[in-house]
Short mmCIF file of C-alpha atoms and ligand atoms in Angstrom, two decimals:
data_model
loop_
_atom_site.label_atom_id
_atom_site.label_comp_id
_atom_site.label_asym_id
_atom_site.label_seq_id
_atom_site.Cartn_x
_atom_site.Cartn_y
_atom_site.Cartn_z
CA MET A 252 -149.89 -89.23 224.04
CA SER A 253 -149.17 -86.44 222.46
CA ILE A 254 -150.30 -85.81 219.09
CA SER A 255 -148.80 -82.32 218.02
CA GLY A 256 -144.75 -82.05 218.20
CA ARG A 257 -142.52 -79.61 218.39
CA ALA A 258 -140.89 -78.70 215.11
CA ASP A 259 -137.48 -80.20 215.25
CA GLU A 260 -139.31 -83.64 216.54
CA PRO A 261 -140.20 -86.09 213.19
CA HIS A 262 -143.14 -85.52 210.82
CA LEU A 263 -145.01 -87.25 208.04
CA ARG A 264 -144.21 -84.97 205.26
CA GLY A 265 -146.58 -84.96 202.44
CA SER A 266 -149.21 -88.17 201.68
CA LEU A 267 -148.92 -91.69 202.48
CA ALA A 268 -149.17 -93.68 199.32
CA LEU A 269 -152.64 -95.84 200.66
CA SER A 270 -154.05 -92.91 202.37
CA ARG A 271 -155.40 -89.80 199.38
CA GLY A 272 -158.66 -90.86 198.02
CA ARG A 273 -161.60 -88.27 198.69
CA ILE A 274 -164.03 -90.41 196.48
CA ASP A 275 -167.59 -90.13 198.17
CA ARG A 276 -168.68 -93.44 199.34
CA ALA A 277 -171.68 -92.92 198.86
CA ALA A 278 -172.95 -94.99 201.94
CA GLU A 279 -176.46 -93.46 201.43
CA ARG A 280 -176.51 -95.08 197.92
CA ARG A 281 -176.51 -98.81 198.98
CA ASP A 282 -179.59 -99.38 199.92
CA ASP A 283 -180.63 -98.05 196.87
CA ASP A 284 -181.79 -100.77 194.71
CA THR A 285 -182.93 -98.47 192.39
CA TRP A 286 -180.43 -96.19 192.22
CA LEU A 287 -177.62 -98.98 191.97
CA ALA A 288 -179.44 -100.42 189.17
CA ALA A 289 -179.43 -97.24 187.41
CA ALA A 290 -176.59 -96.42 188.44
CA TRP A 291 -174.46 -99.89 187.12
CA ARG A 292 -176.11 -99.09 183.21
CA ALA A 293 -174.88 -95.56 183.59
CA PRO A 294 -172.51 -94.74 180.85
CA GLN A 295 -169.91 -93.29 182.50
CA THR A 296 -170.04 -96.30 185.18
CA LEU A 297 -166.64 -97.52 185.83
CA VAL A 298 -166.42 -101.03 187.34
CA LEU A 299 -162.72 -102.33 189.14
CA VAL A 300 -161.79 -106.19 188.76
CA VAL A 301 -159.90 -107.80 191.83
CA ASP A 302 -158.37 -111.22 191.76
CA ASP A 303 -156.88 -112.34 194.54
CA GLY A 304 -155.37 -108.92 195.73
CA SER A 305 -154.71 -107.56 192.35
CA VAL A 306 -156.29 -104.89 189.47
CA ALA A 307 -155.43 -105.19 186.25
CA VAL A 308 -152.99 -102.21 184.92
CA GLY A 309 -153.53 -99.67 182.69
CA ALA A 310 -151.19 -98.73 179.89
CA ASP A 311 -149.01 -96.35 181.13
CA GLY A 312 -148.22 -98.66 183.78
CA ALA A 313 -149.57 -96.40 186.48
CA SER A 314 -152.70 -96.28 186.33
CA VAL A 315 -155.39 -99.46 186.69
CA ARG A 316 -157.88 -100.49 183.85
CA TRP A 317 -161.21 -99.94 184.83
CA MET A 318 -164.56 -101.76 182.45
CA PRO A 319 -167.60 -101.12 181.70
CA PRO A 320 -170.48 -102.48 183.17
CA ALA A 321 -170.82 -104.31 180.55
CA ASP A 322 -167.89 -106.23 180.09
CA VAL A 323 -167.81 -107.63 183.27
CA ASP A 324 -169.81 -111.02 184.68
CA GLU A 325 -173.17 -110.25 185.22
CA SER A 326 -173.38 -112.75 187.59
CA ALA A 327 -170.41 -110.74 189.78
CA ASP A 328 -171.15 -109.34 193.60
CA ARG A 329 -171.01 -105.25 192.99
CA LEU A 330 -169.38 -103.45 195.34
CA LEU A 331 -170.49 -99.86 195.44
CA LEU A 332 -166.73 -97.71 195.85
CA GLY A 333 -168.37 -94.33 195.36
CA ALA A 334 -169.91 -91.56 193.52
CA ASP A 335 -168.98 -88.34 192.16
CA VAL A 336 -171.14 -85.12 191.81
CA ASP A 337 -171.19 -85.56 187.93
CA GLY A 338 -172.84 -88.48 188.18
CA ARG A 339 -170.33 -91.52 188.20
CA ALA A 340 -169.94 -93.91 189.86
CA TRP A 341 -167.24 -96.66 190.64
CA PHE A 342 -168.03 -100.43 191.53
CA ALA A 343 -165.53 -103.34 192.13
CA VAL A 344 -165.78 -106.96 191.90
CA ALA A 345 -164.13 -109.88 192.19
CA GLY A 346 -163.34 -111.57 189.17
CA ALA A 347 -160.23 -112.59 186.25
CA HIS A 348 -158.32 -110.09 184.67
CA PRO A 349 -158.70 -110.50 180.75
CA PRO A 350 -156.25 -112.67 179.48
CA ASP A 351 -153.95 -109.75 178.03
CA ALA A 352 -153.82 -107.69 181.24
CA ARG A 353 -150.87 -107.17 183.09
CA ALA A 354 -151.80 -107.25 187.08
CA ALA A 355 -150.25 -105.97 189.99
CA GLY A 356 -151.01 -105.42 194.06
CA LEU A 357 -151.14 -102.46 196.03
CA ARG A 358 -147.41 -102.26 197.11
CA GLU A 359 -146.37 -101.94 193.55
CA LEU A 360 -148.89 -99.33 192.09
CA GLY A 361 -150.20 -97.59 195.55
CA PRO A 362 -147.29 -95.11 195.50
CA LEU A 363 -147.50 -94.73 191.49
CA LEU A 364 -151.36 -94.12 191.40
CA PRO A 365 -153.38 -90.62 191.41
CA ASP A 366 -155.07 -89.82 194.99
CA ASP A 367 -158.43 -90.43 193.92
CA GLU A 368 -157.55 -93.85 192.19
CA ALA A 369 -155.69 -95.09 194.39
CA GLY A 370 -157.89 -94.59 197.62
CA LEU A 371 -160.27 -96.78 195.47
CA VAL A 372 -158.02 -99.71 194.61
CA VAL A 373 -157.69 -99.46 198.56
CA HIS A 374 -161.36 -99.73 199.26
CA ALA A 375 -161.80 -102.37 196.35
CA ILE A 376 -159.40 -104.67 197.15
CA ALA A 377 -160.29 -104.69 201.17
CA LEU A 378 -163.52 -105.15 200.42
CA VAL A 379 -163.10 -107.70 198.10
CA ASN A 380 -160.34 -109.48 200.94
CA TRP A 381 -163.55 -109.11 202.84
CA HIS A 382 -165.82 -110.73 201.54
CA ALA A 383 -163.59 -113.86 200.03
CA ALA A 384 -162.62 -114.70 203.80
CA HIS A 385 -165.74 -114.09 205.46
CA PRO A 386 -167.94 -116.14 203.61
CA CYS A 387 -170.14 -118.07 206.09
CA CYS A 388 -171.74 -116.83 209.14
CA ALA A 389 -169.67 -116.49 212.56
CA ARG A 390 -172.27 -117.87 214.40
CA CYS A 391 -173.90 -120.59 212.39
CA GLY A 392 -171.73 -121.34 210.05
CA THR A 393 -174.40 -120.37 206.93
CA ARG A 394 -173.28 -119.07 204.03
CA THR A 395 -174.13 -115.54 204.33
CA THR A 396 -175.13 -113.38 201.58
CA ILE A 397 -173.76 -110.01 200.40
CA ALA A 398 -176.17 -106.39 201.34
CA ALA A 399 -175.14 -102.82 201.17
CA ALA A 400 -174.03 -102.73 198.27
CA GLY A 401 -171.03 -105.27 199.60
CA HIS A 402 -170.62 -103.33 202.99
CA VAL A 403 -172.41 -105.93 205.13
CA ARG A 404 -172.69 -109.99 204.58
CA GLN A 405 -176.40 -110.92 206.69
CA CYS A 406 -177.00 -114.38 207.84
CA PRO A 407 -180.12 -115.80 206.13
CA ASP A 408 -180.67 -118.52 208.83
CA ASP A 409 -180.66 -115.93 211.52
CA GLY A 410 -180.66 -112.98 210.32
CA SER A 411 -177.30 -111.76 212.04
CA MET A 412 -175.37 -108.79 209.99
CA HIS A 413 -171.60 -108.92 209.54
CA PHE A 414 -169.58 -106.17 208.42
CA PRO A 415 -166.14 -105.59 206.79
CA ARG A 416 -163.32 -106.42 209.21
CA THR A 417 -160.31 -104.00 209.67
CA ASP A 418 -157.64 -105.22 212.25
CA PRO A 419 -155.68 -101.90 213.60
CA ALA A 420 -152.07 -102.40 214.68
CA ILE A 421 -149.27 -100.05 215.35
CA ILE A 422 -146.06 -99.56 213.73
CA VAL A 423 -143.28 -97.30 215.49
CA LEU A 424 -140.23 -95.78 214.89
CA ILE A 425 -138.32 -95.49 217.89
CA THR A 426 -135.35 -92.94 219.18
CA ASP A 427 -133.09 -92.74 221.55
CA GLU A 428 -131.47 -89.86 223.71
CA GLN A 429 -128.47 -89.79 220.70
CA ASP A 430 -131.33 -89.67 218.07
CA ARG A 431 -130.65 -92.86 216.58
CA CYS A 432 -133.55 -95.20 215.66
CA LEU A 433 -134.42 -99.00 216.30
CA LEU A 434 -134.95 -100.88 212.78
CA GLY A 435 -135.14 -104.54 213.67
CA ARG A 436 -135.44 -107.76 211.03
CA HIS A 437 -138.79 -110.63 210.89
CA PRO A 438 -136.66 -113.78 210.74
CA ALA A 439 -138.08 -114.12 207.52
CA TRP A 440 -136.70 -110.72 205.56
CA PRO A 441 -133.65 -111.20 203.25
CA ALA A 442 -130.65 -110.42 205.37
CA ASP A 443 -129.89 -106.75 204.47
CA ARG A 444 -134.08 -105.75 204.89
CA PHE A 445 -134.85 -103.83 208.63
CA SER A 446 -137.78 -102.26 208.97
CA THR A 447 -140.04 -100.54 212.59
CA LEU A 448 -141.50 -102.30 214.49
CA ALA A 449 -145.02 -103.34 214.52
CA GLY A 450 -147.43 -105.45 215.78
CA PHE A 451 -151.83 -106.03 216.17
CA VAL A 452 -153.48 -104.21 218.86
CA GLU A 453 -155.06 -107.34 221.03
CA PRO A 454 -158.74 -107.04 222.83
CA GLY A 455 -158.89 -105.14 225.13
CA GLU A 456 -156.11 -102.89 224.83
CA SER A 457 -155.32 -99.23 224.50
CA LEU A 458 -152.98 -97.76 220.89
CA GLU A 459 -149.93 -96.64 223.86
CA GLN A 460 -150.38 -99.95 226.13
CA ALA A 461 -150.20 -101.97 222.35
CA LEU A 462 -147.02 -99.77 221.76
CA ALA A 463 -145.27 -100.64 225.22
CA ARG A 464 -146.48 -104.53 225.12
CA GLU A 465 -145.11 -104.51 221.57
CA VAL A 466 -141.77 -102.72 221.45
CA ARG A 467 -141.12 -105.03 225.24
CA GLU A 468 -141.73 -108.16 223.29
CA GLU A 469 -139.77 -107.60 220.28
CA VAL A 470 -136.48 -106.20 221.47
CA GLY A 471 -136.96 -105.68 225.69
CA ILE A 472 -137.11 -102.01 225.43
CA GLU A 473 -139.01 -99.95 227.25
CA ILE A 474 -140.69 -96.63 225.61
CA ALA A 475 -141.68 -93.14 227.61
CA THR A 476 -143.35 -90.62 225.20
CA THR A 477 -145.07 -91.96 222.00
CA ARG A 478 -146.83 -89.30 219.27
CA TYR A 479 -149.25 -90.10 216.92
CA ALA A 480 -147.80 -89.76 213.21
CA GLY A 481 -150.94 -90.73 210.41
CA SER A 482 -152.16 -93.58 209.79
CA GLN A 483 -153.28 -95.81 206.31
CA PRO A 484 -155.03 -99.12 205.41
CA TRP A 485 -152.54 -102.50 204.54
CA PRO A 486 -155.33 -104.26 202.88
CA PHE A 487 -152.96 -107.23 203.34
CA PRO A 488 -155.34 -108.34 204.45
CA SER A 489 -157.04 -106.23 206.03
CA SER A 490 -154.57 -103.90 208.80
CA LEU A 491 -154.86 -100.73 209.76
CA MET A 492 -151.34 -99.58 210.25
CA LEU A 493 -151.39 -96.81 213.25
CA GLY A 494 -147.82 -94.92 212.89
CA PHE A 495 -146.08 -93.32 216.03
CA PHE A 496 -142.81 -92.18 217.32
CA ALA A 497 -141.67 -93.27 220.26
CA THR A 498 -138.89 -92.43 222.53
CA ALA A 499 -136.81 -95.34 224.83
CA THR A 500 -135.84 -94.94 227.89
CA THR A 501 -133.54 -97.85 228.17
CA THR A 502 -131.28 -98.85 225.10
CA ASP A 503 -129.92 -102.45 225.76
CA ILE A 504 -131.83 -105.04 222.97
CA GLN A 505 -132.95 -108.29 223.51
CA VAL A 506 -134.61 -109.82 220.36
CA ASP A 507 -137.54 -112.03 220.98
CA GLY A 508 -135.90 -114.28 218.20
CA ALA A 509 -139.52 -114.93 216.63
CA GLU A 510 -140.90 -111.41 215.39
CA ILE A 511 -137.90 -110.01 215.53
CA SER A 512 -134.66 -111.53 214.84
CA GLU A 513 -132.32 -109.09 215.09
CA ALA A 514 -132.41 -105.31 216.00
CA ARG A 515 -130.07 -102.51 216.56
CA TRP A 516 -129.64 -98.56 216.93
CA TRP A 517 -128.52 -96.43 214.05
CA SER A 518 -127.27 -93.51 213.20
CA ARG A 519 -127.91 -91.44 209.91
CA ASP A 520 -124.09 -92.06 208.80
CA ASP A 521 -124.63 -95.78 210.23
CA VAL A 522 -127.78 -96.27 207.60
CA VAL A 523 -126.14 -94.33 204.19
CA GLU A 524 -122.71 -96.04 205.29
CA GLN A 525 -124.65 -99.62 205.31
CA VAL A 526 -127.21 -98.57 202.35
CA GLY A 527 -124.06 -98.11 200.34
CA SER A 528 -122.15 -101.19 201.16
CA GLY A 529 -125.37 -103.13 201.11
CA LYS A 530 -125.96 -104.87 204.38
CA LEU A 531 -129.42 -102.95 204.59
CA ALA A 532 -132.49 -101.77 202.52
CA PHE A 533 -135.67 -100.50 203.54
CA PRO A 534 -139.47 -101.72 203.03
CA GLY A 535 -140.97 -100.34 199.90
CA SER A 536 -142.53 -96.46 199.33
CA ALA A 537 -146.10 -97.81 199.71
CA SER A 538 -145.33 -98.52 203.49
CA ILE A 539 -145.32 -96.11 206.16
CA ALA A 540 -142.99 -97.51 207.27
CA ARG A 541 -140.66 -96.28 204.70
CA ARG A 542 -142.24 -93.02 205.56
CA LEU A 543 -141.08 -92.99 209.11
CA ILE A 544 -137.72 -93.43 208.93
CA GLU A 545 -137.70 -91.03 206.24
CA ALA A 546 -139.39 -88.71 208.62
CA TRP A 547 -136.18 -89.51 211.34
CA PHE A 548 -133.94 -89.43 208.69
CA GLY A 549 -134.68 -85.83 207.06
CA GLY A 550 -135.54 -86.70 203.74
CA PRO A 551 -135.49 -89.52 201.22
CA LEU A 552 -133.19 -92.33 201.94
CA PRO A 553 -130.35 -93.89 199.81
CA GLY A 554 -130.46 -97.23 198.02
CA ALA A 555 -133.88 -97.76 196.05
CA PRO A 556 -136.91 -98.03 196.87
CA GLY A 557 -137.45 -102.06 197.72
ZN1 ZN B 121 -176.25 -117.55 210.87
#
């Protein structure tokens, strides 16, 4: 696997929507109860309430509505997202949005938010998702308690520590020797929706092995060379998408019918024509899938972002 390609090979251009944050996560503060208590009381501190993967949208529709700690349920577990050099801290809590709030998730908000706010929201939603799905000890079943400002759960019975889970998944844009790209459709998707192939990395498997296996299983294609493109968290609920470009050595498609019900090779002309006639639509602009397809296409895709 090579990570540097030739100039004429496709590359992701610009930042991925959910990979933009640069806020210091302040990991060294997570066990400092004195600092955490003071940060929670500080007037500049901001709290993000996460409710089932959604956050409250700001008045401009392209920001999130932060809360002062005083307006947040005192009993909620405080998850530290980070702090900056000016002494501002950001926290997340799980809870309900104010009745007047409009709520949205990352598929909608991700591409609209400023860089650092996007990073904070991805961190918050991923962390809240993990706590919601992992309330008990995986060893003994006892309810665990939150530690390290939300970045650990600890079992009060056997002392075991449990860390936030991230599930690696490969996602790949495959081209053939005519520079056509392979896009497939999941059986549950709308009839016009096509995307790159993707799948979870299995235990004991390298990324290269996962790529070859997923592509073979889903469409019966063999790939020769793979090149790393980039990655972004995809907290629906806990994935990390690892993007690649790959070159196929075979072109005869055999879909598995389970993960992929339909797949074909597309030229750029095919894409323009099929989008124009309403037979082809792509994933939304928050997704790395869309960005991989754009990298191959050579610019923004025709049609409205899904
Ligand atoms: Zn336990």
